[in-house]
mmCIF file of C-alpha atoms in Angstrom:
data_model
loop_
_atom_site.group_PDB
_atom_site.id
_atom_site.type_symbol
_atom_site.label_atom_id
_atom_site.label_comp_id
_atom_site.label_asym_id
_atom_site.label_seq_id
_atom_site.Cartn_x
_atom_site.Cartn_y
_atom_site.Cartn_z
ATOM 1 C CA VAL A 1 -72.899 5.313 -3.155
ATOM 2 C CA SER A 2 -73.974 8.193 -5.380
ATOM 3 C CA LYS A 3 -71.463 10.005 -7.562
ATOM 4 C CA ASP A 4 -73.990 12.449 -9.072
ATOM 5 C CA ALA A 5 -75.527 14.211 -6.045
ATOM 6 C CA GLY A 6 -78.126 11.527 -5.467
ATOM 7 C CA GLU A 7 -79.520 11.190 -8.993
ATOM 8 C CA THR A 8 -78.453 7.555 -9.231
ATOM 9 C CA TRP A 9 -77.157 5.041 -6.718
ATOM 10 C CA SER A 10 -74.834 2.027 -6.826
ATOM 11 C CA ARG A 11 -75.637 -1.272 -5.191
ATOM 12 C CA SER A 12 -75.470 -1.197 -1.417
ATOM 13 C CA VAL A 13 -72.130 -1.856 0.212
ATOM 14 C CA ILE A 14 -71.952 -4.535 2.894
ATOM 15 C CA LEU A 15 -69.669 -3.443 5.713
ATOM 16 C CA PRO A 16 -67.353 -6.175 6.948
ATOM 17 C CA LYS A 17 -67.443 -6.578 10.721
ATOM 18 C CA PHE A 18 -63.671 -7.122 11.181
ATOM 19 C CA GLY A 19 -64.290 -9.392 14.159
ATOM 20 C CA LEU A 20 -66.967 -7.202 15.740
ATOM 21 C CA HIS A 21 -70.215 -8.796 16.900
ATOM 22 C CA ALA A 22 -72.499 -6.056 15.478
ATOM 23 C CA LEU A 23 -72.491 -2.592 13.868
ATOM 24 C CA TRP A 24 -75.015 0.298 13.802
ATOM 25 C CA SER A 25 -75.047 3.352 11.591
ATOM 26 C CA TYR A 26 -76.611 6.730 12.378
ATOM 27 C CA ASP A 27 -76.144 8.634 9.128
ATOM 28 C CA SER A 28 -72.866 10.348 9.960
ATOM 29 C CA SER A 29 -70.119 10.502 7.372
ATOM 30 C CA MET A 30 -67.554 12.906 5.984
ATOM 31 C CA LEU A 31 -65.167 13.321 3.107
ATOM 32 C CA ARG A 32 -61.604 14.212 4.074
ATOM 33 C CA PRO A 33 -59.640 16.607 1.818
ATOM 34 C CA ASP A 34 -57.478 13.659 0.668
ATOM 35 C CA GLY A 35 -60.608 11.993 -0.786
ATOM 36 C CA ARG A 36 -61.000 9.332 1.895
ATOM 37 C CA LYS A 37 -64.518 8.830 3.153
ATOM 38 C CA LEU A 38 -65.166 8.243 6.849
ATOM 39 C CA ILE A 39 -68.326 6.821 8.389
ATOM 40 C CA PHE A 40 -69.034 7.005 12.101
ATOM 41 C CA LEU A 41 -70.643 3.867 13.541
ATOM 42 C CA THR A 42 -71.405 2.168 16.826
ATOM 43 C CA GLY A 43 -70.119 -1.362 17.360
ATOM 44 C CA ILE A 44 -70.101 -4.188 19.850
ATOM 45 C CA GLU A 45 -66.866 -6.164 20.108
ATOM 46 C CA HIS A 46 -68.475 -9.329 21.526
ATOM 47 C CA GLU A 47 -71.962 -10.534 22.408
ATOM 48 C CA GLY A 48 -73.137 -8.711 25.518
ATOM 49 C CA GLY A 49 -70.265 -6.249 25.230
ATOM 50 C CA PRO A 50 -70.585 -2.479 25.601
ATOM 51 C CA LEU A 51 -71.517 -0.153 22.751
ATOM 52 C CA ARG A 52 -68.486 1.748 21.427
ATOM 53 C CA PRO A 53 -68.281 4.452 18.747
ATOM 54 C CA LEU A 54 -65.872 3.771 15.909
ATOM 55 C CA VAL A 55 -64.777 4.910 12.459
ATOM 56 C CA TYR A 56 -64.587 3.052 9.150
ATOM 57 C CA ARG A 57 -62.821 4.522 6.112
ATOM 58 C CA SER A 58 -62.946 3.996 2.389
ATOM 59 C CA LEU A 59 -59.879 4.325 0.188
ATOM 60 C CA ASP A 60 -61.789 3.694 -3.054
ATOM 61 C CA ASP A 61 -64.650 6.187 -3.388
ATOM 62 C CA GLY A 62 -66.952 4.293 -1.046
ATOM 63 C CA THR A 63 -66.851 0.959 -2.855
ATOM 64 C CA SER A 64 -65.469 -0.767 0.231
ATOM 65 C CA PHE A 65 -64.921 0.250 3.847
ATOM 66 C CA HIS A 66 -62.452 -0.922 6.474
ATOM 67 C CA PHE A 67 -62.271 -0.547 10.248
ATOM 68 C CA MET A 68 -60.071 2.402 11.193
ATOM 69 C CA SER A 69 -60.344 3.085 14.933
ATOM 70 C CA PHE A 70 -62.421 3.141 18.075
ATOM 71 C CA ILE A 71 -63.103 6.674 19.312
ATOM 72 C CA THR A 72 -63.377 6.121 23.073
ATOM 73 C CA PRO A 73 -60.906 4.202 25.269
ATOM 74 C CA ARG A 74 -61.616 0.510 25.788
ATOM 75 C CA ASP A 75 -61.350 0.064 29.537
ATOM 76 C CA ASP A 76 -62.187 3.456 31.037
ATOM 77 C CA PRO A 77 -63.913 2.693 34.389
ATOM 78 C CA SER A 78 -65.981 5.894 34.152
ATOM 79 C CA PHE A 79 -67.876 4.291 31.236
ATOM 80 C CA SER A 80 -69.046 1.303 33.290
ATOM 81 C CA GLY A 81 -72.698 0.655 32.433
ATOM 82 C CA CYS A 82 -72.730 3.572 29.999
ATOM 83 C CA LYS A 83 -73.899 3.291 26.389
ATOM 84 C CA GLN A 84 -71.685 5.253 23.994
ATOM 85 C CA TRP A 85 -73.417 5.797 20.690
ATOM 86 C CA TYR A 86 -74.650 8.175 17.975
ATOM 87 C CA PRO A 87 -71.180 9.388 16.944
ATOM 88 C CA ARG A 88 -71.341 12.469 14.704
ATOM 89 C CA GLY A 89 -68.248 13.902 13.044
ATOM 90 C CA ILE A 90 -67.251 17.133 11.351
ATOM 91 C CA MET A 91 -63.934 18.413 10.014
ATOM 92 C CA LEU A 92 -62.727 21.875 10.951
ATOM 93 C CA PRO A 93 -60.873 24.104 8.462
ATOM 94 C CA ASN A 94 -57.547 23.286 10.180
ATOM 95 C CA GLY A 95 -58.068 19.545 9.498
ATOM 96 C CA ARG A 96 -59.040 18.577 13.046
ATOM 97 C CA ILE A 97 -61.995 16.195 13.259
ATOM 98 C CA LEU A 98 -64.533 16.656 16.049
ATOM 99 C CA CYS A 99 -66.837 13.823 17.033
ATOM 100 C CA THR A 100 -69.781 14.135 19.410
ATOM 101 C CA ILE A 101 -70.921 11.027 21.266
ATOM 102 C CA ARG A 102 -74.103 10.351 23.195
ATOM 103 C CA MET A 103 -73.206 9.029 26.638
ATOM 104 C CA ASP A 104 -76.195 7.291 28.228
ATOM 105 C CA ARG A 105 -76.148 5.748 31.690
ATOM 106 C CA ASN A 106 -79.930 6.014 32.192
ATOM 107 C CA SER A 107 -81.945 8.168 29.786
ATOM 108 C CA LEU A 108 -85.132 7.782 31.854
ATOM 109 C CA SER A 109 -83.557 9.552 34.827
ATOM 110 C CA GLY A 110 -81.708 12.107 32.679
ATOM 111 C CA ASP A 111 -78.263 10.580 33.182
ATOM 112 C CA ILE A 112 -77.348 11.334 29.570
ATOM 113 C CA TRP A 113 -74.845 13.808 28.169
ATOM 114 C CA THR A 114 -72.629 14.623 25.178
ATOM 115 C CA GLU A 115 -68.869 14.256 25.002
ATOM 116 C CA VAL A 116 -66.592 15.602 22.279
ATOM 117 C CA TYR A 117 -63.494 13.771 21.038
ATOM 118 C CA THR A 118 -60.913 15.088 18.574
ATOM 119 C CA SER A 119 -58.564 13.592 16.036
ATOM 120 C CA ASP A 120 -55.623 15.461 14.537
ATOM 121 C CA ASP A 121 -54.456 12.551 12.358
ATOM 122 C CA GLY A 122 -57.446 12.006 10.078
ATOM 123 C CA GLY A 123 -59.364 9.736 12.476
ATOM 124 C CA ARG A 124 -56.636 7.228 13.406
ATOM 125 C CA THR A 125 -56.425 8.261 17.077
ATOM 126 C CA TRP A 126 -58.807 10.163 19.343
ATOM 127 C CA GLN A 127 -58.569 12.270 22.500
ATOM 128 C CA PHE A 128 -61.275 13.479 24.877
ATOM 129 C CA LEU A 129 -61.877 17.227 24.477
ATOM 130 C CA SER A 130 -64.937 18.256 26.487
ATOM 131 C CA ARG A 131 -68.362 17.527 27.916
ATOM 132 C CA PRO A 132 -70.425 20.415 26.497
ATOM 133 C CA THR A 133 -73.775 19.284 27.934
ATOM 134 C CA GLU A 134 -74.625 18.153 31.448
ATOM 135 C CA PHE A 135 -77.961 16.704 30.345
ATOM 136 C CA GLY A 136 -78.976 16.059 26.793
ATOM 137 C CA ALA A 137 -77.918 14.116 23.756
ATOM 138 C CA PRO A 138 -77.387 13.198 21.016
ATOM 139 C CA ALA A 139 -75.716 16.314 19.653
ATOM 140 C CA GLU A 140 -75.270 17.291 16.032
ATOM 141 C CA PRO A 141 -72.124 19.388 15.424
ATOM 142 C CA LEU A 142 -72.446 22.137 12.825
ATOM 143 C CA LEU A 143 -69.637 24.304 11.483
ATOM 144 C CA LEU A 144 -71.037 27.815 11.076
ATOM 145 C CA SER A 145 -69.945 30.139 8.269
ATOM 146 C CA ASP A 146 -68.102 32.398 10.746
ATOM 147 C CA GLY A 147 -65.977 29.476 12.060
ATOM 148 C CA ARG A 148 -67.888 28.889 15.282
ATOM 149 C CA ILE A 149 -69.244 25.427 16.076
ATOM 150 C CA ALA A 150 -72.831 24.836 17.148
ATOM 151 C CA LEU A 151 -73.906 21.657 18.919
ATOM 152 C CA VAL A 152 -77.647 21.142 18.603
ATOM 153 C CA TYR A 153 -78.952 18.540 21.045
ATOM 154 C CA THR A 154 -82.060 17.087 22.649
ATOM 155 C CA TYR A 155 -82.670 18.159 26.246
ATOM 156 C CA ARG A 156 -84.310 15.205 27.978
ATOM 157 C CA LEU A 157 -85.340 16.712 31.329
ATOM 158 C CA PRO A 158 -88.223 19.136 32.004
ATOM 159 C CA PRO A 159 -88.594 21.542 30.317
ATOM 160 C CA TYR A 160 -87.891 19.226 27.365
ATOM 161 C CA GLY A 161 -86.690 20.645 24.097
ATOM 162 C CA ILE A 162 -84.024 21.165 21.494
ATOM 163 C CA ARG A 163 -81.106 23.324 22.596
ATOM 164 C CA ALA A 164 -77.744 24.461 21.307
ATOM 165 C CA VAL A 165 -74.367 25.477 22.652
ATOM 166 C CA ILE A 166 -71.813 27.473 20.694
ATOM 167 C CA SER A 167 -68.019 27.174 20.707
ATOM 168 C CA GLU A 168 -65.929 30.097 19.512
ATOM 169 C CA ASP A 169 -62.564 28.372 20.020
ATOM 170 C CA GLY A 170 -62.952 24.990 18.338
#
């Protein structure tokens, strides 16, 4: 944790697993207006279990973090054999949180896409919003100065590249 824009750093914080088998981080965090910090992670509930995106929160300036919620539903049959990872979150001016998730059934064949989930209660509960890419992920959501949202993502089929889609309605 740095409280001076990265000039100095505290000791690292060990995240408790809260009964999860494993956790991964992909450098996605945010600060809510109420001062609570959220970090977006990927976890496995049990050995051999599926990857699921989740949120931890800190109530004390990042000194400790606690499990808050899973982002995707637990037993959705459409996710069978699908990795769900690389969650990336942003907060919109109205307080809604958007989270993009890489959905990966088989990245070698191009069966990979991005889904967007929303939370209107600070990250406690999540709802599916859209699938903005048919092929390509992970996506990085960016709030533009004019209020539009850009999703920049990797396109993993020929012609390969980095692409973006724009939302004008949140």
